[in-house]
Amino acid sequence: GFEISPNSNQEIEEGQKGVLVSNSDDNDIEVASDNWQRFTLVGRPELEQFFNENIIDIVIHQKQYERMGIDFPGATILFGPPGCGKTYAVDRLVEYLGWQRFDIDSSSIASSYIHDTSKKISEVFNSAIDAAPSIVVIDEMEAFLTDRGMTGRSGMYHIEEVAEFLRRIPEAISKGVLVFAITNMIELIDPAFLRRGRFDHLVEVKMATSEEIEALLISKFSELPVDDTVDASIIANKLEGRPLSDVSFVIREAGRLAIKGSIEYINMQCFLEAIHLLHKRKEKPLIGFVPNQGE
């Protein structure tokens, strides 16, 4: 990830490789890219390319981009169905950059007190600006940024919260804060955020293809004791269309089954049994009393 120079008030971790970033008093970010390594997101080549071209390259070659009128990467919305890997992708980018992260989500920000939510939103942005270069991640953005014309929320206070985001996002970007928002319901978001200037990039993240899952499996298998019977392409085909969390489950469960069976290396049978443990796509687990249909 990125190494933060001492004058940014963040410690340099031993062994880190990447870009040296310093945050001076006037919020300029000086970059030296001698040790830069390309960001990789195994299994998601298009998203990997987007991050490298539209975010990382701008940070690394800041002076060149400034000459073209581009001071800092624009804010980005990642949208798509649950389980498609949106949060995972952002987590990997945060890990790579090594910048301090600030989260805005309903569990930490939402409040039943009048004006309190707007106040907390402002406090997060203030902290992120003070720590810049930094990252703000707005998770489940539909909880805050739904269309102001929609009903179902306390109208004037919802408008106040949306207005706070509209004001603070451009300010934060101008001061070296990278802003990401994540949502499963892009259709509910206030149109003001879908125009250029607040969020410059709207990136749709779809479910991983079998080829992407296979690439992810091969990468994970290189770190695990897997025997020659394991065929990543077969496993990937069986997992295609499922959330990436299911892929992680199958890998962990296969390892558990190997230990349970006193097997030194994870074999194909372990993976097939782990896949079998997943609920069928249309099958819903039943909890509670189920009436006897025959009576």
PDB file of N, CA and C in Angstrom, residues 144-196:
ATOM      1  N   PHE A 144     -29.158   7.536   3.535  1.00  0.00           N
ATOM      2  CA  PHE A 144     -29.034   8.981   3.746  1.00  0.00           C
ATOM      3  C   PHE A 144     -29.417   9.805   2.526  1.00  0.00           C
ATOM      4  N   LEU A 145     -29.155   9.275   1.347  1.00  0.00           N
ATOM      5  CA  LEU A 145     -29.162  10.105   0.145  1.00  0.00           C
ATOM      6  C   LEU A 145     -30.287   9.760  -0.819  1.00  0.00           C
ATOM      7  N   THR A 146     -31.424   9.335  -0.274  1.00  0.00           N
ATOM      8  CA  THR A 146     -32.577   9.060  -1.140  1.00  0.00           C
ATOM      9  C   THR A 146     -33.138  10.363  -1.699  1.00  0.00           C
ATOM     10  N   ASP A 147     -33.904  10.227  -2.758  1.00  0.00           N
ATOM     11  CA  ASP A 147     -34.509  11.371  -3.446  1.00  0.00           C
ATOM     12  C   ASP A 147     -35.304  12.215  -2.453  1.00  0.00           C
ATOM     13  N   ARG A 148     -35.022  13.497  -2.428  1.00  0.00           N
ATOM     14  CA  ARG A 148     -35.708  14.395  -1.492  1.00  0.00           C
ATOM     15  C   ARG A 148     -37.185  14.527  -1.790  1.00  0.00           C
ATOM     16  N   GLY A 149     -37.596  14.113  -2.989  1.00  0.00           N
ATOM     17  CA  GLY A 149     -39.014  14.171  -3.327  1.00  0.00           C
ATOM     18  C   GLY A 149     -39.793  12.964  -2.853  1.00  0.00           C
ATOM     19  N   MET A 150     -39.089  11.962  -2.342  1.00  0.00           N
ATOM     20  CA  MET A 150     -39.759  10.747  -1.886  1.00  0.00           C
ATOM     21  C   MET A 150     -40.319  10.939  -0.486  1.00  0.00           C
ATOM     22  N   THR A 151     -41.381  10.249  -0.183  1.00  0.00           N
ATOM     23  CA  THR A 151     -41.983  10.312   1.146  1.00  0.00           C
ATOM     24  C   THR A 151     -41.449   9.166   1.988  1.00  0.00           C
ATOM     25  N   GLY A 152     -41.805   9.171   3.256  1.00  0.00           N
ATOM     26  CA  GLY A 152     -41.419   8.073   4.132  1.00  0.00           C
ATOM     27  C   GLY A 152     -40.362   8.437   5.147  1.00  0.00           C
ATOM     28  N   ARG A 153     -39.812   9.638   5.039  1.00  0.00           N
ATOM     29  CA  ARG A 153     -38.859  10.103   6.043  1.00  0.00           C
ATOM     30  C   ARG A 153     -39.306  11.461   6.532  1.00  0.00           C
ATOM     31  N   SER A 154     -38.768  11.900   7.648  1.00  0.00           N
ATOM     32  CA  SER A 154     -39.109  13.212   8.172  1.00  0.00           C
ATOM     33  C   SER A 154     -38.521  14.257   7.236  1.00  0.00           C
ATOM     34  N   GLY A 155     -39.379  14.792   6.341  1.00  0.00           N
ATOM     35  CA  GLY A 155     -39.004  15.610   5.207  1.00  0.00           C
ATOM     36  C   GLY A 155     -37.905  16.622   5.406  1.00  0.00           C
ATOM     37  N   MET A 156     -38.117  17.618   6.235  1.00  0.00           N
ATOM     38  CA  MET A 156     -37.167  18.718   6.324  1.00  0.00           C
ATOM     39  C   MET A 156     -35.814  18.284   6.876  1.00  0.00           C
ATOM     40  N   TYR A 157     -35.812  17.291   7.769  1.00  0.00           N
ATOM     41  CA  TYR A 157     -34.539  16.840   8.330  1.00  0.00           C
ATOM     42  C   TYR A 157     -33.780  15.985   7.323  1.00  0.00           C
ATOM     43  N   HIS A 158     -34.509  15.226   6.508  1.00  0.00           N
ATOM     44  CA  HIS A 158     -33.865  14.468   5.434  1.00  0.00           C
ATOM     45  C   HIS A 158     -33.234  15.430   4.429  1.00  0.00           C
ATOM     46  N   ILE A 159     -33.931  16.479   4.063  1.00  0.00           N
ATOM     47  CA  ILE A 159     -33.389  17.488   3.148  1.00  0.00           C
ATOM     48  C   ILE A 159     -32.128  18.116   3.729  1.00  0.00           C
ATOM     49  N   GLU A 160     -32.145  18.338   5.038  1.00  0.00           N
ATOM     50  CA  GLU A 160     -30.969  18.918   5.705  1.00  0.00           C
ATOM     51  C   GLU A 160     -29.767  17.992   5.594  1.00  0.00           C
ATOM     52  N   GLU A 161     -29.989  16.691   5.772  1.00  0.00           N
ATOM     53  CA  GLU A 161     -28.899  15.723   5.687  1.00  0.00           C
ATOM     54  C   GLU A 161     -28.343  15.648   4.263  1.00  0.00           C
ATOM     55  N   VAL A 162     -29.233  15.609   3.283  1.00  0.00           N
ATOM     56  CA  VAL A 162     -28.802  15.561   1.886  1.00  0.00           C
ATOM     57  C   VAL A 162     -27.998  16.812   1.547  1.00  0.00           C
ATOM     58  N   ALA A 163     -28.476  17.967   2.007  1.00  0.00           N
ATOM     59  CA  ALA A 163     -27.781  19.229   1.746  1.00  0.00           C
ATOM     60  C   ALA A 163     -26.385  19.224   2.363  1.00  0.00           C
ATOM     61  N   GLU A 164     -26.251  18.605   3.522  1.00  0.00           N
ATOM     62  CA  GLU A 164     -24.941  18.528   4.178  1.00  0.00           C
ATOM     63  C   GLU A 164     -23.961  17.729   3.327  1.00  0.00           C
ATOM     64  N   PHE A 165     -24.422  16.611   2.792  1.00  0.00           N
ATOM     65  CA  PHE A 165     -23.566  15.820   1.911  1.00  0.00           C
ATOM     66  C   PHE A 165     -23.220  16.600   0.645  1.00  0.00           C
ATOM     67  N   LEU A 166     -24.209  17.272   0.056  1.00  0.00           N
ATOM     68  CA  LEU A 166     -23.967  18.034  -1.168  1.00  0.00           C
ATOM     69  C   LEU A 166     -22.902  19.104  -0.954  1.00  0.00           C
ATOM     70  N   ARG A 167     -22.896  19.672   0.225  1.00  0.00           N
ATOM     71  CA  ARG A 167     -21.929  20.728   0.538  1.00  0.00           C
ATOM     72  C   ARG A 167     -20.554  20.164   0.863  1.00  0.00           C
ATOM     73  N   ARG A 168     -20.509  19.068   1.631  1.00  0.00           N
ATOM     74  CA  ARG A 168     -19.237  18.600   2.161  1.00  0.00           C
ATOM     75  C   ARG A 168     -18.438  17.737   1.183  1.00  0.00           C
ATOM     76  N   ILE A 169     -19.098  17.002   0.301  1.00  0.00           N
ATOM     77  CA  ILE A 169     -18.367  16.118  -0.602  1.00  0.00           C
ATOM     78  C   ILE A 169     -17.395  16.888  -1.501  1.00  0.00           C
ATOM     79  N   PRO A 170     -17.851  17.924  -2.222  1.00  0.00           N
ATOM     80  CA  PRO A 170     -16.884  18.673  -3.051  1.00  0.00           C
ATOM     81  C   PRO A 170     -15.774  19.315  -2.223  1.00  0.00           C
ATOM     82  N   GLU A 171     -16.108  19.818  -1.048  1.00  0.00           N
ATOM     83  CA  GLU A 171     -15.115  20.429  -0.179  1.00  0.00           C
ATOM     84  C   GLU A 171     -14.054  19.412   0.220  1.00  0.00           C
ATOM     85  N   ALA A 172     -14.505  18.219   0.605  1.00  0.00           N
ATOM     86  CA  ALA A 172     -13.564  17.184   1.041  1.00  0.00           C
ATOM     87  C   ALA A 172     -12.637  16.771  -0.094  1.00  0.00           C
ATOM     88  N   ILE A 173     -13.185  16.601  -1.293  1.00  0.00           N
ATOM     89  CA  ILE A 173     -12.369  16.211  -2.440  1.00  0.00           C
ATOM     90  C   ILE A 173     -11.299  17.268  -2.716  1.00  0.00           C
ATOM     91  N   SER A 174     -11.679  18.530  -2.621  1.00  0.00           N
ATOM     92  CA  SER A 174     -10.732  19.618  -2.894  1.00  0.00           C
ATOM     93  C   SER A 174      -9.597  19.670  -1.888  1.00  0.00           C
ATOM     94  N   LYS A 175      -9.783  19.000  -0.740  1.00  0.00           N
ATOM     95  CA  LYS A 175      -8.764  19.017   0.308  1.00  0.00           C
ATOM     96  C   LYS A 175      -8.090  17.659   0.507  1.00  0.00           C
ATOM     97  N   GLY A 176      -8.195  16.798  -0.508  1.00  0.00           N
ATOM     98  CA  GLY A 176      -7.446  15.553  -0.471  1.00  0.00           C
ATOM     99  C   GLY A 176      -8.135  14.385   0.180  1.00  0.00           C
ATOM    100  N   VAL A 177      -9.473  14.353   0.127  1.00  0.00           N
ATOM    101  CA  VAL A 177     -10.225  13.232   0.684  1.00  0.00           C
ATOM    102  C   VAL A 177     -10.854  12.446  -0.460  1.00  0.00           C
ATOM    103  N   LEU A 178     -10.551  11.175  -0.513  1.00  0.00           N
ATOM    104  CA  LEU A 178     -11.138  10.286  -1.512  1.00  0.00           C
ATOM    105  C   LEU A 178     -12.493   9.816  -0.993  1.00  0.00           C
ATOM    106  N   VAL A 179     -13.550   9.978  -1.792  1.00  0.00           N
ATOM    107  CA  VAL A 179     -14.905   9.675  -1.335  1.00  0.00           C
ATOM    108  C   VAL A 179     -15.494   8.525  -2.155  1.00  0.00           C
ATOM    109  N   PHE A 180     -15.958   7.494  -1.445  1.00  0.00           N
ATOM    110  CA  PHE A 180     -16.656   6.377  -2.066  1.00  0.00           C
ATOM    111  C   PHE A 180     -18.043   6.235  -1.437  1.00  0.00           C
ATOM    112  N   ALA A 181     -19.016   5.855  -2.249  1.00  0.00           N
ATOM    113  CA  ALA A 181     -20.343   5.519  -1.738  1.00  0.00           C
ATOM    114  C   ALA A 181     -20.746   4.172  -2.332  1.00  0.00           C
ATOM    115  N   ILE A 182     -21.454   3.387  -1.540  1.00  0.00           N
ATOM    116  CA  ILE A 182     -21.836   2.034  -1.933  1.00  0.00           C
ATOM    117  C   ILE A 182     -23.341   1.886  -1.758  1.00  0.00           C
ATOM    118  N   THR A 183     -24.007   1.303  -2.761  1.00  0.00           N
ATOM    119  CA  THR A 183     -25.450   1.108  -2.640  1.00  0.00           C
ATOM    120  C   THR A 183     -25.914  -0.085  -3.466  1.00  0.00           C
ATOM    121  N   ASN A 184     -26.977  -0.727  -2.989  1.00  0.00           N
ATOM    122  CA  ASN A 184     -27.654  -1.778  -3.749  1.00  0.00           C
ATOM    123  C   ASN A 184     -28.848  -1.212  -4.511  1.00  0.00           C
ATOM    124  N   MET A 185     -29.214   0.044  -4.236  1.00  0.00           N
ATOM    125  CA  MET A 185     -30.447   0.614  -4.786  1.00  0.00           C
ATOM    126  C   MET A 185     -30.176   1.985  -5.397  1.00  0.00           C
ATOM    127  N   ILE A 186     -29.483   2.002  -6.501  1.00  0.00           N
ATOM    128  CA  ILE A 186     -29.114   3.260  -7.141  1.00  0.00           C
ATOM    129  C   ILE A 186     -30.341   4.053  -7.571  1.00  0.00           C
ATOM    130  N   GLU A 187     -31.441   3.360  -7.834  1.00  0.00           N
ATOM    131  CA  GLU A 187     -32.657   4.041  -8.303  1.00  0.00           C
ATOM    132  C   GLU A 187     -33.291   4.919  -7.234  1.00  0.00           C
ATOM    133  N   LEU A 188     -32.910   4.735  -5.969  1.00  0.00           N
ATOM    134  CA  LEU A 188     -33.486   5.537  -4.885  1.00  0.00           C
ATOM    135  C   LEU A 188     -32.675   6.799  -4.587  1.00  0.00           C
ATOM    136  N   ILE A 189     -31.495   6.915  -5.157  1.00  0.00           N
ATOM    137  CA  ILE A 189     -30.588   8.003  -4.794  1.00  0.00           C
ATOM    138  C   ILE A 189     -31.054   9.324  -5.398  1.00  0.00           C
ATOM    139  N   ASP A 190     -30.935  10.393  -4.604  1.00  0.00           N
ATOM    140  CA  ASP A 190     -31.324  11.726  -5.063  1.00  0.00           C
ATOM    141  C   ASP A 190     -30.555  12.078  -6.346  1.00  0.00           C
ATOM    142  N   PRO A 191     -31.253  12.551  -7.383  1.00  0.00           N
ATOM    143  CA  PRO A 191     -30.603  12.860  -8.664  1.00  0.00           C
ATOM    144  C   PRO A 191     -29.446  13.845  -8.542  1.00  0.00           C
ATOM    145  N   ALA A 192     -29.441  14.689  -7.519  1.00  0.00           N
ATOM    146  CA  ALA A 192     -28.363  15.663  -7.352  1.00  0.00           C
ATOM    147  C   ALA A 192     -27.004  14.984  -7.184  1.00  0.00           C
ATOM    148  N   PHE A 193     -27.001  13.746  -6.673  1.00  0.00           N
ATOM    149  CA  PHE A 193     -25.744  13.040  -6.466  1.00  0.00           C
ATOM    150  C   PHE A 193     -25.307  12.267  -7.703  1.00  0.00           C
ATOM    151  N   LEU A 194     -26.205  12.090  -8.644  1.00  0.00           N
ATOM    152  CA  LEU A 194     -25.896  11.316  -9.837  1.00  0.00           C
ATOM    153  C   LEU A 194     -25.408  12.198 -10.977  1.00  0.00           C
ATOM    154  N   ARG A 195     -25.330  13.501 -10.725  1.00  0.00           N
ATOM    155  CA  ARG A 195     -24.787  14.423 -11.710  1.00  0.00           C
ATOM    156  C   ARG A 195     -23.305  14.635 -11.436  1.00  0.00           C
ATOM    157  N   ARG A 196     -22.570  14.960 -12.491  1.00  0.00           N
ATOM    158  CA  ARG A 196     -21.144  15.232 -12.333  1.00  0.00           C
ATOM    159  C   ARG A 196     -20.942  16.391 -11.357  1.00  0.00           C
TER     160      ARG A 196
END
